[in-house]
Amino acid sequence: MKFKNYLILLFLFIAAFVNAQTIEIKGTVTNSKDKQPIFGANIVVKNSKKGVTTDVDGNFNIKVNPNDVLVFTNVGFTLKEIKIEKSQFLNVSLIEEANKLEEVVINVGYGTQKKKNVTSAISTVKSDAFDDRPLYNVAQALQGNASGVNVVQPSGKPGVALDIRIRGLSSIQSGNNPLFVIDGVQTYSSDGLNTDDILDIQILKDATSTAIYGVNGSAGVVLITTKKGKANKNTFSFNSYYGSSEIVKNIAILNPDQYKSLMAEISPTYVSDATNPLYAGINTDWTKKVFQTGQDQNYNLSYAGGTEKIKAFVSLGYQDTQGIVKPSNFSRLSGRINLDVEATTWLKAHVGMNLINTELNNTSDNNSANQGGVILSALTTPAFLPIYADDLVGGAVAGGQLPGQFAANPTASLENPVSFQSRQEDINGIRYLGNLSFDVTLLKNLIWKPSSSIDMSRNVYQYFVDSYRSNYGRNNNSTDITTRGIGREHTASYSNRNLENTLNYSIKSENHDLNLLVGNSIQKERYDQLKIEGTGFDPLLRKLDISKMMYTDPKASDTIATEKNYVSYFGRATYNYKGKYIANGVVRATGASQLAANNKWGVFPGVSAAWIISNENFLKNNSTVSELKLRLGWGQTGNISGVGPYSSYGLLGDDGGNLLNYINTDLSWETTTDINIGIDLGMIDNRIRLTADAFQKTTTDLINTIYIEGAAYVYNAGKMENTGLELALNTVNFKGDFNWNTNFNITFIKNKVLEMGLQPIEYAGYQNVNRLEKGQPLGNFYGYVVDRVNPATGILEYKDVNGDGAITPQDRTIIGNAMSDYYFGFTNTFSYKGLSLDVLFTGVQGNEVFNASRVDLEGMQNSKNQSVAVLDRWTTAGQITDIPKARDATATLASDRFIEDGSYVRLKAVTLGYSFNKMFWGINSLKLYATGQNLATWTNYSGFDPEVNSSSSNNGKAQGIDYGTYPQVRTFIFGLKAGF
């Protein structure tokens, strides 16, 4: 018995001794340049095969014996050895090695890859490309910074949504804006996201990268990664800027004498009104009354840090942008928390929470004065009118009005622009983006990642015209007080919930590297809206109070509730042989509730491959070529965003689910097929980098709607193609105390409608000036062709295009196109010690704009003021001019008279900054900077700005129209960035 006990004690002693010889080493591997984590670095016990690799955050964990030597290696970095004597946490910094490709890790769908191994077309935009600019939207950060990405800011109004087009328009009715994935949260909008929280942005451009997202991946995917905390490095940051904005360009209009001369030719009554003693001595400069100096301010406070177990990033930001035209204003208050927790060696948790509160005060634009457009009203309202009736000679009573009312226009029932500005049109919104995910190590190299995300928002829209000050609000001085005043309140709630599970398995050896991913997703979208509209408000009320409404309009007040559901299964396999040959395959199958039972499912595959030629023996040690990679890909994506939630039941969800429509049980997915050929070239230690991609995107089974006897029929028909070439060139021109880097990108793109549906021709936009037809590109302008102004009569004559001897609608033809031939961005960054200078140019060439504003400003049909262009109008027989006589009834037809070249080159942003080397008062870093935005624009366009789209929408039918668009602004800001 004693002998047995001795044996047990002996075994326990041996086990304890062996265990004491094994020690655990944890740590993080970063690069020496900017301390960014290195993904996939190898940590091997010297003279053995035992080793591990770092995860995406650069972390590793390995058990060794005392006095073992750990060898740290990674392609592009110098080898490092560390002798181990005890358990400890290692912060290992690897030095970049010359003549090697820099290791950059980028996000791809549901994972990460080293940039050198990417087989698809992906562009990366780092935060330092935009973090010194006054931005309120992520889309602004992309403008000019990525090839294949065209961003159009349709107006200069604060808070306005921007159009993002990745490799052109893929649909005519479904959405063309990309899918956003913000730290794993899939959403169709990046509105409200604080750009100061962003670390980097990846744009997935071809189907081989976007197919794994299936639904709506056809318009591209934008992956946004926000900042995170780092172990054993606690940092507080405060960033702020303040500045002002101003109108860049004015449009000259007629002075009072010129106006009266014109009115004499249009109608003697107008002259009589303008010379009425009531208006004696009044000369109102409406542009000075309307346009003001805007203000921009932004404040952000953040903390990043933590321990090896818990890392956190917390931020609080406030932004306020006051527009140049009252009451336009946009303000945002945002808070973010990112947590990364290592619960055990096999379990990690990631939590992201982002709460955003926005307030938008709108100024009505993109309309004529007849429809409340402030911009055109400022230009066309006659100067003899005062703002208020009190300013009439003799006061309000002399003009038959009451004190405090806006002066009535005697020549037309039009309000003045200040009256339009007095209307309330506000949107107050609160949005929550949240995600929770876990990394569960089930087996060696097998990771299960369950995750849930939610995008929730609630927006309250309020519109109010008081019942006292304006003629419109008084309902033309109606004696029925229940018809006076106009109020609307729309409360909309939206939620997008997504539950996903992925399994990732990887096998790595000396020559082979295989990564497998499988997953599934359950997604639910819900939209609710309560609409209340009516009239009859107290004349003293100036802000909407829906409880004081006397009459509710039952036709305009209703409740809407819709829901969409998706179920998906997806997978990806990536194989890398010897770091030379890489193959990638993805597939996603998605079922959607909008479609009928026999067509709910769509399957979207993608395959791509890359040959890293520079890793071949004949180029491996080449002193000139640092990187040479050839890429090839094919893939498909789907889109049904143009299909209503209940289309399979014959109901249109957009109309509250209660409008009967024709049932189409054959309705199916709109499918985009993408082919991409690319090359990546790096030369002279990668100081010169060129990326070139040629692509073809073909969308089939386009979603269309045709209306038959008032009911809609949604169906699949049509085919459209985009072909293009993208070039991106990055160079390090000087390196040392003085640094100069250049980034240039340019995209050439062509669009063509190959087939149409049941309607062989479709029209859209102002006066139906946009026309879609087979064999033509989107964005065509369609109208009459001007022949001349008849010298004898002053009448504008049009060409008889069809030769039938008469000018009829059949003489209309294609007169221009809104699609550009190419667009580009050009950035130069200079630095000398602490001084830095960044200069960004953007440009668009080959597009045309239909300047519908000129229809109002040069039409000469009524009592509206006109631009100085009409000073060249025809007035006497024999006069040669291109401006017709006053009151020529046909002069306002949509024609090439209003087509203008929309090409431009813009000095988008210039930033001059200084970073202090010597710190004080506990400040670890400090940078002061000044930025000018939209400093200069070179263009032949006669309007406020060529970057316009009055008919801006998510589909591709109406484009390139300027109809009283809110002008772009020139902004100057001064800012600071401090780290503690």
Coordinates of C-alpha atoms in Angstrom, one line a residue, residues 542-811:
R542 CA -45.2 79.7 -36.0
K543 CA -44.1 76.1 -35.3
L544 CA -46.1 73.0 -35.9
D545 CA -48.3 71.8 -33.0
I546 CA -50.3 68.9 -34.4
S547 CA -52.7 69.0 -31.4
K548 CA -53.9 72.5 -32.5
M549 CA -55.0 71.3 -36.0
M550 CA -58.7 72.0 -36.6
Y551 CA -59.1 69.8 -39.7
T552 CA -57.5 66.4 -40.5
D553 CA -57.2 65.4 -44.1
P554 CA -58.3 61.7 -44.2
K555 CA -56.8 61.2 -47.6
A556 CA -53.4 62.3 -46.5
S557 CA -53.4 60.8 -43.0
D558 CA -52.8 57.1 -42.7
T559 CA -50.7 54.3 -41.2
I560 CA -48.2 52.2 -43.1
A561 CA -46.5 49.0 -41.9
T562 CA -44.3 46.8 -44.2
E563 CA -41.9 44.0 -43.7
K564 CA -39.2 42.1 -45.7
N565 CA -37.5 38.9 -44.8
Y566 CA -34.4 37.3 -46.2
V567 CA -32.7 33.9 -45.5
S568 CA -29.2 33.3 -46.9
Y569 CA -26.5 30.6 -47.1
F570 CA -23.1 31.5 -48.3
G571 CA -19.5 30.2 -48.5
R572 CA -16.0 31.0 -49.7
A573 CA -12.9 29.0 -50.4
T574 CA -9.5 30.6 -50.9
Y575 CA -6.4 28.6 -51.9
N576 CA -2.9 29.9 -52.1
Y577 CA 0.0 27.9 -53.5
K578 CA 3.5 29.0 -52.7
G579 CA 2.4 32.6 -52.5
K580 CA 2.2 32.7 -56.3
Y581 CA -1.1 31.2 -57.4
I582 CA -4.3 32.2 -55.6
A583 CA -7.8 31.0 -56.4
N584 CA -11.0 32.3 -54.7
G585 CA -14.6 31.1 -55.0
V586 CA -17.7 32.5 -53.4
V587 CA -21.4 31.7 -53.5
R588 CA -24.5 33.0 -51.8
A589 CA -28.1 31.7 -52.0
T590 CA -30.8 34.1 -50.8
G591 CA -34.5 33.7 -50.4
A592 CA -36.6 36.9 -50.3
S593 CA -40.2 37.3 -49.1
Q594 CA -41.1 39.9 -51.9
L595 CA -41.0 37.3 -54.6
A596 CA -43.5 34.5 -55.4
A597 CA -43.0 31.0 -54.0
N598 CA -41.5 29.6 -57.2
N599 CA -38.9 32.4 -57.6
K600 CA -37.9 33.4 -54.1
W601 CA -34.4 32.0 -54.2
G602 CA -31.5 33.4 -56.1
V603 CA -28.0 31.9 -56.3
F604 CA -25.0 34.2 -56.8
P605 CA -21.6 32.7 -57.4
G606 CA -18.2 34.3 -58.1
V607 CA -14.7 33.0 -58.9
S608 CA -11.5 34.8 -59.2
A609 CA -7.8 34.0 -59.4
A610 CA -4.5 35.8 -59.1
W611 CA -0.9 35.1 -60.3
I612 CA 1.7 36.9 -58.2
I613 CA 4.3 37.0 -60.9
S614 CA 6.8 38.9 -58.8
N615 CA 7.1 35.8 -56.5
E616 CA 8.4 33.7 -59.4
N617 CA 12.1 33.0 -59.4
F618 CA 12.7 35.1 -62.5
L619 CA 11.4 38.2 -60.8
K620 CA 11.8 37.5 -57.1
N621 CA 15.0 39.4 -56.6
N622 CA 14.4 42.0 -59.3
S623 CA 15.6 45.4 -58.1
T624 CA 13.1 47.3 -60.3
V625 CA 9.8 45.3 -60.0
S626 CA 8.7 45.0 -56.4
E627 CA 5.3 43.6 -57.1
L628 CA 3.5 42.3 -60.2
K629 CA 0.1 40.5 -59.9
L630 CA -2.4 39.6 -62.5
R631 CA -6.1 39.2 -61.4
L632 CA -9.1 37.7 -63.2
G633 CA -12.6 37.4 -61.9
W634 CA -16.2 36.5 -62.8
G635 CA -19.3 36.8 -60.6
Q636 CA -23.0 37.5 -60.2
T637 CA -25.0 39.6 -57.8
G638 CA -28.7 40.2 -57.3
N639 CA -31.0 43.1 -56.7
I640 CA -34.7 43.4 -55.9
S641 CA -34.8 46.7 -54.0
G642 CA -37.1 47.9 -56.7
V643 CA -39.7 45.3 -55.7
G644 CA -42.3 46.3 -53.1
P645 CA -42.6 44.2 -49.9
Y646 CA -45.9 42.5 -51.0
S647 CA -45.5 42.5 -54.8
S648 CA -46.1 38.7 -54.9
Y649 CA -49.5 39.3 -53.5
G650 CA -50.4 42.1 -55.9
L651 CA -49.9 44.8 -53.4
L652 CA -47.5 47.7 -53.4
G653 CA -45.8 48.1 -50.0
D654 CA -44.8 51.7 -50.8
D655 CA -48.5 52.6 -50.8
G656 CA -49.2 51.1 -47.4
G657 CA -49.8 47.7 -48.8
N658 CA -53.4 48.6 -49.8
L659 CA -53.1 49.4 -53.5
L660 CA -54.3 46.6 -55.7
N661 CA -51.8 45.6 -58.5
Y662 CA -51.4 43.0 -61.0
I663 CA -49.9 39.8 -59.6
N664 CA -46.8 38.5 -61.4
T665 CA -45.8 35.0 -60.1
D666 CA -42.8 35.0 -62.5
L667 CA -41.2 38.1 -60.9
S668 CA -37.6 37.2 -60.0
W669 CA -34.2 38.6 -59.3
E670 CA -32.5 41.3 -61.2
T671 CA -29.0 39.8 -61.9
T672 CA -25.7 41.6 -62.6
T673 CA -22.9 39.6 -64.1
D674 CA -19.4 41.1 -63.7
I675 CA -16.1 40.3 -65.5
N676 CA -12.9 41.9 -64.2
I677 CA -9.3 41.8 -65.4
G678 CA -6.8 43.6 -63.2
I679 CA -3.1 44.1 -62.8
D680 CA -1.1 45.4 -59.8
L681 CA 2.4 46.7 -60.4
G682 CA 4.9 48.0 -57.9
M683 CA 8.3 49.3 -58.8
I684 CA 11.4 50.6 -57.0
D685 CA 10.6 49.3 -53.5
N686 CA 6.9 50.0 -54.3
R687 CA 7.5 53.7 -54.5
I688 CA 5.6 53.5 -57.7
R689 CA 2.3 51.5 -57.6
L690 CA -0.1 51.1 -60.5
T691 CA -3.4 49.3 -60.3
A692 CA -5.4 48.8 -63.5
D693 CA -8.8 47.1 -63.9
A694 CA -11.0 46.6 -66.9
F695 CA -14.5 45.5 -66.3
Q696 CA -17.8 44.6 -67.9
K697 CA -21.1 44.7 -65.9
T698 CA -24.2 43.3 -67.5
T699 CA -27.5 43.4 -65.7
T700 CA -30.3 41.2 -67.0
D701 CA -34.0 40.8 -66.0
L702 CA -34.2 44.5 -65.0
I703 CA -37.0 45.3 -62.6
N704 CA -39.6 47.4 -64.4
T705 CA -43.1 48.8 -63.7
I706 CA -45.8 49.6 -66.2
Y707 CA -49.1 51.2 -65.3
I708 CA -52.3 49.8 -66.8
E709 CA -55.5 51.6 -66.0
G710 CA -54.0 53.0 -62.8
A711 CA -52.7 49.7 -61.5
A712 CA -49.0 48.7 -61.5
Y713 CA -47.5 45.6 -63.1
V714 CA -44.0 44.9 -61.9
Y715 CA -42.0 42.6 -64.1
N716 CA -38.6 41.5 -65.3
A717 CA -37.4 42.7 -68.7
G718 CA -34.5 44.5 -70.2
K719 CA -30.7 44.3 -70.2
M720 CA -28.0 47.0 -69.6
E721 CA -24.3 47.0 -69.8
N722 CA -21.4 49.1 -68.2
T723 CA -17.9 48.7 -69.5
G724 CA -15.0 50.6 -68.1
L725 CA -11.3 51.0 -67.2
E726 CA -9.9 52.1 -63.9
L727 CA -6.4 53.3 -63.2
A728 CA -4.9 54.2 -59.9
L729 CA -1.3 55.4 -59.6
N730 CA 0.4 56.0 -56.2
T731 CA 4.0 57.4 -56.1
V732 CA 6.5 58.3 -53.4
N733 CA 8.3 61.1 -55.2
F734 CA 10.6 62.2 -52.3
K735 CA 11.3 60.4 -49.1
G736 CA 13.2 61.7 -46.1
D737 CA 12.9 65.0 -44.2
F738 CA 11.0 66.2 -47.2
N739 CA 8.2 63.8 -48.4
W740 CA 6.0 64.1 -51.4
N741 CA 3.4 61.5 -52.2
T742 CA 1.0 61.6 -55.2
N743 CA -2.2 59.6 -55.7
F744 CA -4.0 59.7 -59.0
N745 CA -7.1 57.8 -60.1
I746 CA -9.2 58.0 -63.2
T747 CA -12.2 56.0 -64.4
F748 CA -13.5 55.7 -67.9
I749 CA -17.0 54.2 -68.2
K750 CA -19.6 53.6 -70.9
N751 CA -23.2 52.6 -70.4
K752 CA -25.7 51.1 -72.8
V753 CA -29.2 49.9 -72.6
L754 CA -29.2 46.6 -74.6
E755 CA -32.8 45.7 -74.3
M756 CA -36.0 47.3 -73.0
G757 CA -39.2 45.9 -71.5
L758 CA -42.9 46.3 -72.4
Q759 CA -42.3 50.1 -72.7
P760 CA -39.7 50.4 -75.5
I761 CA -39.1 54.0 -74.6
E762 CA -39.4 55.7 -71.1
Y763 CA -39.3 59.3 -70.1
A764 CA -38.3 61.0 -66.8
G765 CA -37.2 64.2 -65.3
Y766 CA -38.2 67.8 -65.9
Q767 CA -40.5 68.1 -69.0
N768 CA -39.7 64.4 -69.5
V769 CA -36.3 65.5 -70.9
N770 CA -34.6 62.2 -69.9
R771 CA -35.2 59.4 -72.3
L772 CA -34.5 55.6 -72.1
E773 CA -34.4 53.5 -75.1
K774 CA -32.7 50.4 -76.6
G775 CA -29.2 50.9 -78.0
Q776 CA -28.7 54.2 -76.1
P777 CA -27.0 55.0 -72.7
L778 CA -28.9 56.1 -69.6
G779 CA -29.0 59.8 -69.1
N780 CA -29.9 60.9 -72.6
F781 CA -31.5 64.3 -73.0
Y782 CA -34.4 64.4 -75.5
G783 CA -35.8 67.5 -77.0
Y784 CA -35.9 69.9 -79.9
V785 CA -32.9 71.2 -81.8
V786 CA -32.7 75.0 -82.1
D787 CA -32.3 76.2 -85.7
R788 CA -32.2 80.0 -85.2
V789 CA -33.9 83.1 -83.9
N790 CA -35.8 84.4 -86.9
P791 CA -34.3 87.9 -87.6
A792 CA -37.6 89.2 -89.0
T793 CA -39.9 88.0 -86.2
G794 CA -37.7 87.2 -83.2
I795 CA -39.4 83.8 -82.9
L796 CA -37.2 80.8 -81.9
E797 CA -37.3 78.3 -84.7
Y798 CA -36.5 74.6 -84.3
K799 CA -35.2 72.1 -86.9
D800 CA -37.5 69.9 -88.8
V801 CA -35.6 66.8 -87.9
N802 CA -38.0 64.3 -89.6
G803 CA -38.4 66.5 -92.7
D804 CA -42.2 66.4 -92.7
G805 CA -42.5 70.2 -93.2
A806 CA -43.9 70.9 -89.7
I807 CA -42.5 71.3 -86.2
T808 CA -44.1 68.6 -84.1
P809 CA -43.2 66.5 -81.1
Q810 CA -41.8 63.9 -83.6
D811 CA -39.0 66.3 -84.3

